[in-house]
Amino acid sequence: MKRALITGVTGQDGAYLSKFLLDKGYKVFGMYRRTANPNFWKLQTLNCLDKIHLIPADLSDASSILEAIRISEPDEIYNLAAQSFVEASFAQPLSTADITGLGLLRILEKVRQINPNIKVYQASTSELYGDGQKGLLNEDTPFAPSSPYASAKLFAYHTAKNYRRSYGIFVCNGILFNHESPLRSLEFVTRKITNSVAKIKLGLEKELKLGNLEAKRDWGYALDYIECMWLMLQQDEPDDYVIATGETHSVKEFAQEAFNVLGLNWEEYVKVDSKFIRPEDVMYLQGDYSKAKNKLGWEPKVKFKELVKMMVDEDYKKWQDCLAGKQFPWDAPYYVSDLNIISRTKRA
Ligand code: NAP
Ligand code: G4F
């Protein structure tokens, strides 16, 4: 039986990957960081919390990473843990660099020392490209990070390549473009929109405040992208791959489509609030996944409209169930509306 250690197991991708690997017969170990309140609703939703083995550890704490690797004795490590919210990286640049950047270095050092045969997947990102790009972006497009988050991920990207060349460690960068799902956290724009659309339809909210409506993203479905992480580690040689849909849409188009799903006109509800506009933003992302298609045999299955509908339908159903008194693991009722958060202001 193969053994996998997933860092960031409580996140969107960590939950889907846990289920994917359990279904493949893996023994799954999930590294989670200690929090004052429980944070397992995504794993519970997918019915796999009681099937994985949880190890408390933190990417900023090298000794806890050592323990996690010793306990799990993995064949494969999937490094999904990060401070993953770009906007927060402007407010917390140092901890973002520590976790999102140095975190991988701490893992690779332990792998090098304990068992250099462990294969490692690194969650790289399309944010590496930064602002000002045009056309389809691929593995050869130069990177120009536009946030502390992207700079930290660029450090990790090069660290992975360096450990591959210097020590022969099997480590792959998955340059994943934005991927979403009903398990996406509420601070990201897609789920923020779909959750609000559901609440507005049910009379629980009156408006939706957003920032930059013109930014374009290549949005795919998280579950489609999980398979790729695994495929990369099943190859004979480690390599880096772009994973995307090849389509791009603006935040405005996402909002328009999401309100459409429930028969609402987005223009009546969406307001722009400058507090959600970032000091620097990436205006355009569109990925070329030909290398993954040719070498891994991978293609995305879910495209834009289907993704938006899936997310709106799920949030709408859950709010209806919640109002009917049903109880289930879910984040939305406990979310502090970002309208109440005053620390986020546009920087000059
Ligand atoms: P996510 O939902 O934000 O999950 C991030 C995970 O990292 C959570 O489990 C979080 O734990 C954990 N974490 C944060 N700080 C940690 C620390 N100091 N020590 C240990 N764990 C820590 O992110 P995601 O969307 O699943 O993305 C997975 C990875 O892919 C991330 O590295 C992200 O940067 C990258 N990525 C995501 C996308 C995307 O569109 N989703 C695209 C490209 C790359 P808590 O639950 O306790 O916060
Ligand atoms: O949903 P977002 O916060 O995602 P972003 O910044 O693209 O980052 C996500 O994808 C990356 C891959 O490219 C990952 F590496 C990263 O971990 C994360 O998963 O914002 C998308 C766009 C931005 O241009 C933002 O300025 O939406 C714009 N936006 C407009 N109004 C907003 C809002 N974003 C958020 N979060 N909230 C708003 O109200």
Coordinates of C-alpha atoms and ligand atoms in Angstrom, one line a residue:
M1 CA 0.0 0.0 0.0
K2 CA 1.4 3.4 -1.0
R3 CA 1.7 6.1 1.6
A4 CA 1.2 9.8 1.0
L5 CA 1.7 12.8 3.3
I6 CA -0.5 15.8 2.4
T7 CA 0.4 19.2 3.9
G8 CA -2.6 21.6 3.9
V9 CA -5.0 18.8 4.3
T10 CA -7.8 21.1 5.6
G11 CA -7.8 23.2 2.5
Q12 CA -9.8 22.8 -0.7
D13 CA -7.2 20.8 -2.6
G14 CA -6.1 18.9 0.5
A15 CA -9.6 17.6 1.0
Y16 CA -10.1 16.6 -2.7
L17 CA -6.7 15.0 -2.9
S18 CA -7.3 13.0 0.3
K19 CA -10.4 11.5 -1.2
F20 CA -8.7 10.9 -4.6
L21 CA -5.8 9.0 -2.9
L22 CA -8.0 7.1 -0.5
D23 CA -10.0 5.9 -3.6
K24 CA -6.7 4.8 -5.1
G25 CA -5.9 2.7 -2.1
Y26 CA -3.3 4.9 -0.5
K27 CA -2.7 5.2 3.2
V28 CA -3.2 9.0 3.6
F29 CA -1.5 11.1 6.3
G30 CA -2.7 14.7 6.6
M31 CA -0.6 17.4 8.1
Y32 CA -2.7 20.1 9.8
R33 CA -1.8 23.1 11.9
R34 CA -3.3 23.4 15.3
T35 CA -6.1 25.9 15.5
A36 CA -8.2 27.0 18.5
N37 CA -11.4 26.0 16.7
P38 CA -12.1 22.9 14.5
N39 CA -11.4 23.4 10.8
F40 CA -12.2 20.0 9.2
W41 CA -15.5 20.8 7.4
K42 CA -14.1 20.1 3.9
L43 CA -12.8 16.7 4.8
Q44 CA -16.1 16.0 6.6
T45 CA -18.1 17.0 3.5
L46 CA -16.2 14.5 1.4
N47 CA -16.6 11.9 4.1
C48 CA -12.9 11.2 4.6
L49 CA -12.0 12.8 7.9
D50 CA -12.2 9.4 9.7
K51 CA -10.3 7.6 7.0
I52 CA -7.1 9.6 7.0
H53 CA -4.4 9.9 9.7
L54 CA -3.9 13.4 11.0
I55 CA -0.5 14.8 12.1
P56 CA -0.3 18.2 13.8
A57 CA 2.6 20.2 12.3
D58 CA 3.3 23.6 11.0
L59 CA 5.3 24.6 7.9
S60 CA 7.1 27.3 9.9
D61 CA 8.4 24.6 12.4
A62 CA 11.0 22.4 10.9
S63 CA 11.0 19.9 13.8
S64 CA 7.3 19.3 13.4
I65 CA 7.9 18.6 9.7
L66 CA 10.6 16.1 10.7
E67 CA 8.1 14.4 13.0
A68 CA 5.4 14.3 10.3
I69 CA 7.8 12.6 7.8
R70 CA 9.1 10.2 10.4
I71 CA 5.6 9.2 11.5
S72 CA 4.1 8.9 8.0
E73 CA 7.1 7.3 6.2
P74 CA 5.6 8.5 2.9
D75 CA 6.3 7.5 -0.7
E76 CA 4.9 10.8 -1.8
I77 CA 4.6 14.2 -0.2
Y78 CA 2.1 16.7 -1.6
N79 CA 3.0 20.2 -0.4
L80 CA -0.3 22.0 -0.5
A81 CA 0.0 24.1 2.6
A82 CA 0.5 27.8 2.2
Q83 CA -0.8 31.2 3.2
S84 CA -2.6 31.1 -0.1
F85 CA -4.7 34.3 -0.2
V86 CA -2.9 36.9 -2.4
E87 CA -4.6 39.9 -0.7
A88 CA -3.5 38.8 2.8
S89 CA 0.1 38.5 1.6
F90 CA 0.2 42.3 1.3
A91 CA -0.8 42.6 4.9
Q92 CA 1.3 39.7 6.2
P93 CA 4.3 39.5 3.8
L94 CA 6.8 38.0 6.3
S95 CA 4.7 35.1 7.5
T96 CA 3.7 34.5 3.8
A97 CA 7.3 34.3 2.8
D98 CA 8.0 32.0 5.8
I99 CA 5.2 29.5 5.1
T100 CA 4.6 29.8 1.4
G101 CA 8.3 30.2 0.4
L102 CA 10.5 28.7 3.1
G103 CA 8.0 25.9 3.9
L104 CA 9.0 23.9 0.9
L105 CA 12.7 24.3 1.7
R106 CA 12.1 22.9 5.2
I107 CA 10.4 19.9 3.6
L108 CA 13.0 19.3 1.0
E109 CA 15.9 19.5 3.5
K110 CA 14.2 16.8 5.6
V111 CA 13.5 14.7 2.6
R112 CA 17.2 15.0 1.6
Q113 CA 18.3 14.0 5.1
I114 CA 15.8 11.2 5.8
N115 CA 14.9 9.6 2.5
P116 CA 15.8 11.3 -0.8
N117 CA 13.6 8.7 -2.6
I118 CA 10.4 10.4 -1.4
K119 CA 8.7 12.0 -4.4
V120 CA 7.4 15.6 -3.7
Y121 CA 4.7 17.6 -5.4
Q122 CA 5.0 21.4 -5.0
A123 CA 1.8 23.6 -5.4
S124 CA 3.1 26.2 -7.7
T125 CA 0.8 28.8 -9.2
S126 CA -0.1 31.0 -12.2
E127 CA 0.5 34.0 -9.9
L128 CA 4.2 33.5 -10.7
Y129 CA 3.6 35.1 -14.1
G130 CA 2.5 38.4 -12.5
D131 CA 0.8 41.4 -14.2
G132 CA 1.3 42.5 -17.8
Q133 CA 1.2 39.1 -19.6
K134 CA -0.5 38.5 -22.9
G135 CA -1.6 35.4 -24.8
L136 CA -1.4 31.8 -23.6
L137 CA 1.1 31.3 -20.8
N138 CA 3.1 28.1 -20.7
E139 CA 6.1 26.6 -18.9
D140 CA 8.6 28.8 -20.8
T141 CA 6.8 32.1 -20.2
P142 CA 9.1 34.3 -17.9
F143 CA 7.8 34.9 -14.4
A144 CA 7.4 38.4 -12.9
P145 CA 5.6 38.1 -9.5
S146 CA 3.2 40.9 -8.5
S147 CA 2.6 40.1 -4.8
P148 CA 4.5 38.9 -1.7
Y149 CA 2.5 35.6 -2.2
A150 CA 3.8 35.2 -5.7
S151 CA 7.4 36.1 -4.7
A152 CA 7.3 33.5 -2.0
K153 CA 5.9 30.9 -4.5
L154 CA 8.7 31.8 -6.9
F155 CA 11.3 31.1 -4.2
A156 CA 9.7 27.7 -3.7
Y157 CA 9.5 27.0 -7.4
H158 CA 13.2 27.6 -7.9
T159 CA 14.0 25.7 -4.7
A160 CA 12.3 22.7 -6.1
K161 CA 14.3 22.9 -9.4
N162 CA 17.5 23.4 -7.4
Y163 CA 16.9 20.3 -5.2
R164 CA 16.0 18.3 -8.4
R165 CA 19.3 19.3 -10.1
S166 CA 21.6 19.3 -7.0
Y167 CA 20.4 16.2 -5.2
G168 CA 18.4 14.2 -7.7
I169 CA 15.2 14.6 -5.6
F170 CA 12.0 13.8 -7.5
V171 CA 10.2 17.1 -7.1
C172 CA 7.6 18.5 -9.5
N173 CA 6.1 22.0 -9.8
G174 CA 2.5 22.0 -10.7
I175 CA 1.9 25.5 -12.1
L176 CA -1.8 25.5 -11.4
F177 CA -4.1 28.2 -12.6
N178 CA -7.1 29.2 -10.4
H179 CA -9.2 26.2 -9.5
E180 CA -12.5 26.5 -7.6
S181 CA -15.3 24.3 -6.2
P182 CA -18.0 24.4 -3.6
L183 CA -15.2 23.7 -1.1
R184 CA -13.4 27.0 -2.0
S185 CA -12.8 29.2 1.0
L186 CA -15.1 32.3 1.2
E187 CA -12.4 34.9 0.9
F188 CA -11.7 34.0 -2.8
V189 CA -13.7 35.9 -5.3
T190 CA -15.6 33.0 -6.9
R191 CA -17.1 31.5 -3.7
K192 CA -17.6 35.0 -2.3
I193 CA -19.8 35.7 -5.3
T194 CA -21.7 32.4 -5.3
N195 CA -22.4 32.5 -1.6
S196 CA -23.7 36.1 -1.9
V197 CA -25.8 35.3 -4.9
A198 CA -27.5 32.5 -2.9
K199 CA -28.0 34.8 0.1
I200 CA -29.4 37.6 -2.0
K201 CA -31.9 35.2 -3.7
L202 CA -33.1 34.1 -0.3
G203 CA -33.3 37.7 1.0
L204 CA -30.5 37.3 3.5
E205 CA -28.3 39.9 1.9
K206 CA -28.9 43.0 -0.2
E207 CA -25.7 43.7 -2.1
L208 CA -22.3 42.3 -3.0
K209 CA -19.2 44.5 -2.7
L210 CA -16.2 43.5 -4.9
G211 CA -12.9 45.1 -6.0
N212 CA -11.4 44.8 -9.4
L213 CA -14.1 43.6 -11.8
E214 CA -11.8 43.7 -14.9
A215 CA -9.2 41.1 -13.8
K216 CA -9.3 38.0 -15.9
R217 CA -8.7 34.5 -14.6
D218 CA -8.4 31.0 -16.2
W219 CA -10.8 29.3 -13.7
G220 CA -11.0 25.5 -13.7
Y221 CA -12.6 22.9 -11.4
A222 CA -10.4 21.8 -8.4
L223 CA -11.3 18.1 -8.7
D224 CA -10.1 18.0 -12.3
Y225 CA -6.8 19.5 -11.2
I226 CA -6.2 17.1 -8.4
E227 CA -5.6 14.2 -10.7
C228 CA -2.7 16.0 -12.3
M229 CA -0.8 16.4 -9.0
W230 CA -0.9 12.6 -8.7
L231 CA -0.1 12.0 -12.4
M232 CA 3.1 14.2 -12.1
L233 CA 4.4 11.9 -9.4
Q234 CA 3.7 8.7 -11.4
Q235 CA 6.1 9.7 -14.3
D236 CA 9.6 8.3 -14.7
E237 CA 11.2 11.8 -14.5
P238 CA 10.2 14.8 -12.5
D239 CA 9.1 17.9 -14.4
D240 CA 7.0 21.1 -14.2
Y241 CA 3.6 21.4 -15.8
V242 CA 1.0 24.1 -16.5
I243 CA -2.5 23.0 -15.5
A244 CA -5.3 25.2 -16.8
T245 CA -8.4 25.2 -19.0
G246 CA -7.2 27.5 -21.8
E247 CA -10.1 29.9 -21.3
T248 CA -10.2 33.3 -19.5
H249 CA -13.0 35.3 -18.1
S250 CA -13.3 38.5 -16.0
V251 CA -14.5 38.8 -12.5
K252 CA -17.4 40.8 -14.0
E253 CA -18.3 37.8 -16.3
F254 CA -18.2 35.4 -13.3
A255 CA -20.6 37.7 -11.4
Q256 CA -22.9 38.1 -14.4
E257 CA -23.0 34.3 -14.9
A258 CA -23.5 33.5 -11.2
F259 CA -26.4 36.0 -10.8
N260 CA -27.9 34.6 -14.1
V261 CA -28.0 31.1 -12.6
L262 CA -30.7 32.2 -10.1
G263 CA -32.4 34.6 -12.5
L264 CA -31.0 37.8 -11.1
N265 CA -29.4 40.8 -12.8
W266 CA -25.9 41.3 -11.4
E267 CA -25.9 45.1 -12.1
E268 CA -28.6 45.6 -9.5
Y269 CA -26.5 44.1 -6.7
V270 CA -22.8 44.4 -7.3
K271 CA -21.0 47.5 -6.0
V272 CA -17.3 48.3 -6.3
D273 CA -15.6 49.0 -3.0
S274 CA -12.0 50.2 -3.2
K275 CA -11.0 48.3 -0.1
F276 CA -11.0 45.1 -2.1
I277 CA -8.6 46.6 -4.7
R278 CA -5.1 45.3 -4.3
P279 CA -1.9 47.5 -4.2
E280 CA -0.9 45.5 -7.4
D281 CA -3.1 43.1 -9.2
V282 CA -2.7 40.5 -12.0
M283 CA -5.1 41.6 -14.7
Y284 CA -4.9 38.6 -17.0
L285 CA -4.2 34.9 -16.8
Q286 CA -4.8 32.2 -19.4
G287 CA -2.9 29.0 -19.5
D288 CA -1.6 26.6 -22.2
Y289 CA -1.9 23.1 -20.8
S290 CA -0.5 21.3 -24.0
K291 CA 2.5 19.9 -22.2
A292 CA 0.2 18.2 -19.5
K293 CA -2.1 17.0 -22.3
N294 CA 0.8 15.5 -24.3
K295 CA 2.9 14.0 -21.5
L296 CA 0.3 13.2 -18.8
G297 CA -2.7 12.6 -21.1
W298 CA -4.7 15.2 -19.0
E299 CA -7.4 17.5 -20.1
P300 CA -9.9 19.6 -18.0
K301 CA -13.4 18.3 -18.0
V302 CA -15.4 21.1 -16.4
K303 CA -15.5 24.5 -18.1
F304 CA -16.5 28.0 -17.0
K305 CA -20.4 27.9 -17.1
E306 CA -20.7 24.5 -15.6
L307 CA -18.3 25.5 -12.8
V308 CA -20.2 28.7 -12.0
K309 CA -23.5 26.8 -11.9
M310 CA -22.2 24.0 -9.8
M311 CA -20.9 26.5 -7.2
V312 CA -24.1 28.6 -7.1
D313 CA -26.4 25.6 -7.0
E314 CA -24.4 24.1 -4.0
D315 CA -24.4 27.4 -2.0
Y316 CA -28.1 28.0 -2.7
K317 CA -29.0 24.4 -1.7
K318 CA -26.9 24.7 1.5
W319 CA -28.5 28.0 2.5
Q320 CA -32.0 26.5 1.9
D321 CA -31.1 23.5 4.0
C322 CA -29.6 25.7 6.7
L323 CA -32.7 27.8 6.9
A324 CA -34.8 24.6 7.2
G325 CA -32.8 23.8 10.3
K326 CA -30.6 21.0 8.9
Q327 CA -27.1 20.7 10.3
F328 CA -24.0 19.8 8.3
P329 CA -20.3 20.8 8.2
W330 CA -20.1 24.1 6.4
D331 CA -18.3 27.4 6.7
A332 CA -20.8 30.0 5.5
P333 CA -23.0 30.6 8.6
Y334 CA -19.9 31.3 10.7
Y335 CA -18.1 33.5 8.2
V336 CA -17.3 37.1 9.4
S337 CA -18.6 39.2 6.5
D338 CA -15.6 40.9 5.0
L339 CA -17.7 44.1 5.2
N340 CA -16.9 44.1 8.9
I341 CA -13.1 43.8 8.4
I342 CA -11.6 47.2 8.5
S343 CA -7.9 46.4 8.4
R344 CA -7.9 45.9 4.6
T345 CA -7.5 49.3 3.0
K346 CA -6.2 50.2 -0.4
R347 CA -2.5 51.1 -0.2
A348 CA -1.3 54.1 -2.1
Ligands
NAP1 P1 -6.3 26.7 0.9 O1 -7.7 26.1 0.8 O2 -6.1 28.1 1.3 O3 -5.5 25.7 1.8 C1 -4.3 26.0 2.3 C2 -3.9 25.0 3.4 O4 -2.6 25.4 4.0 C3 -4.9 24.9 4.6 O5 -5.0 23.6 5.0 C4 -4.2 25.7 5.7 O6 -4.6 25.3 7.0 C5 -2.7 25.3 5.4 N1 -1.7 26.1 6.1 C6 -1.7 27.5 6.1 N2 -0.6 27.8 6.8 C7 0.0 26.7 7.3 C8 1.1 26.5 8.1 N3 1.8 27.5 8.6 N4 1.4 25.2 8.4 C9 0.7 24.2 7.9 N5 -0.4 24.4 7.1 C10 -0.7 25.6 6.8 O7 -5.6 26.5 -0.5 P2 -6.0 25.6 -1.8 O8 -6.8 26.4 -2.7 O9 -6.4 24.2 -1.3 O10 -4.6 25.5 -2.5 C11 -3.6 24.5 -2.2 C12 -2.2 25.0 -2.6 O11 -2.2 25.3 -4.0 C13 -1.8 26.2 -1.9 O12 -0.4 26.1 -1.7 C14 -2.1 27.3 -2.9 O13 -1.2 28.4 -2.7 C15 -1.8 26.6 -4.2 N6 -2.5 27.1 -5.4 C16 -3.9 27.2 -5.3 C17 -4.6 27.5 -6.5 C18 -6.1 27.7 -6.5 O14 -6.6 28.3 -7.4 N7 -6.8 27.0 -5.5 C19 -3.9 27.8 -7.7 C20 -2.5 27.7 -7.7 C21 -1.8 27.3 -6.5 P3 -5.8 26.0 7.7 O15 -7.0 25.3 7.1 O16 -5.6 25.8 9.1 O17 -5.8 27.5 7.3
G4F2 O1 -10.1 34.9 -6.0 P1 -8.9 35.6 -5.8 O2 -8.6 36.1 -4.5 O3 -7.7 34.7 -6.4 P2 -6.2 35.1 -6.9 O4 -5.7 36.3 -6.3 O5 -6.3 34.9 -8.4 O6 -5.4 33.9 -6.3 C1 -5.9 32.5 -6.3 O7 -5.4 31.9 -7.5 C2 -4.0 31.8 -7.5 C3 -3.6 31.1 -8.9 O8 -3.5 32.1 -9.9 C4 -3.5 31.0 -6.4 F1 -2.1 30.8 -6.5 C5 -3.9 31.6 -5.1 O9 -3.5 30.8 -4.0 C6 -5.4 31.8 -5.0 O10 -6.0 30.5 -5.0 O11 -8.9 36.9 -6.8 C7 -9.1 36.8 -8.2 C8 -9.3 38.2 -8.8 C9 -8.2 39.2 -8.4 O12 -7.8 39.9 -9.5 C10 -8.9 40.1 -7.4 O13 -8.4 41.4 -7.3 O14 -10.5 38.7 -8.3 C11 -10.3 40.1 -8.0 N1 -11.3 40.5 -7.0 C12 -12.2 41.5 -7.2 N2 -13.0 41.6 -6.1 C13 -11.5 40.0 -5.8 C14 -12.6 40.7 -5.2 N3 -10.8 39.0 -5.1 C15 -11.3 38.8 -3.8 N4 -10.7 37.8 -3.2 N5 -12.3 39.4 -3.2 C16 -13.0 40.5 -3.9 O15 -13.9 41.1 -3.4

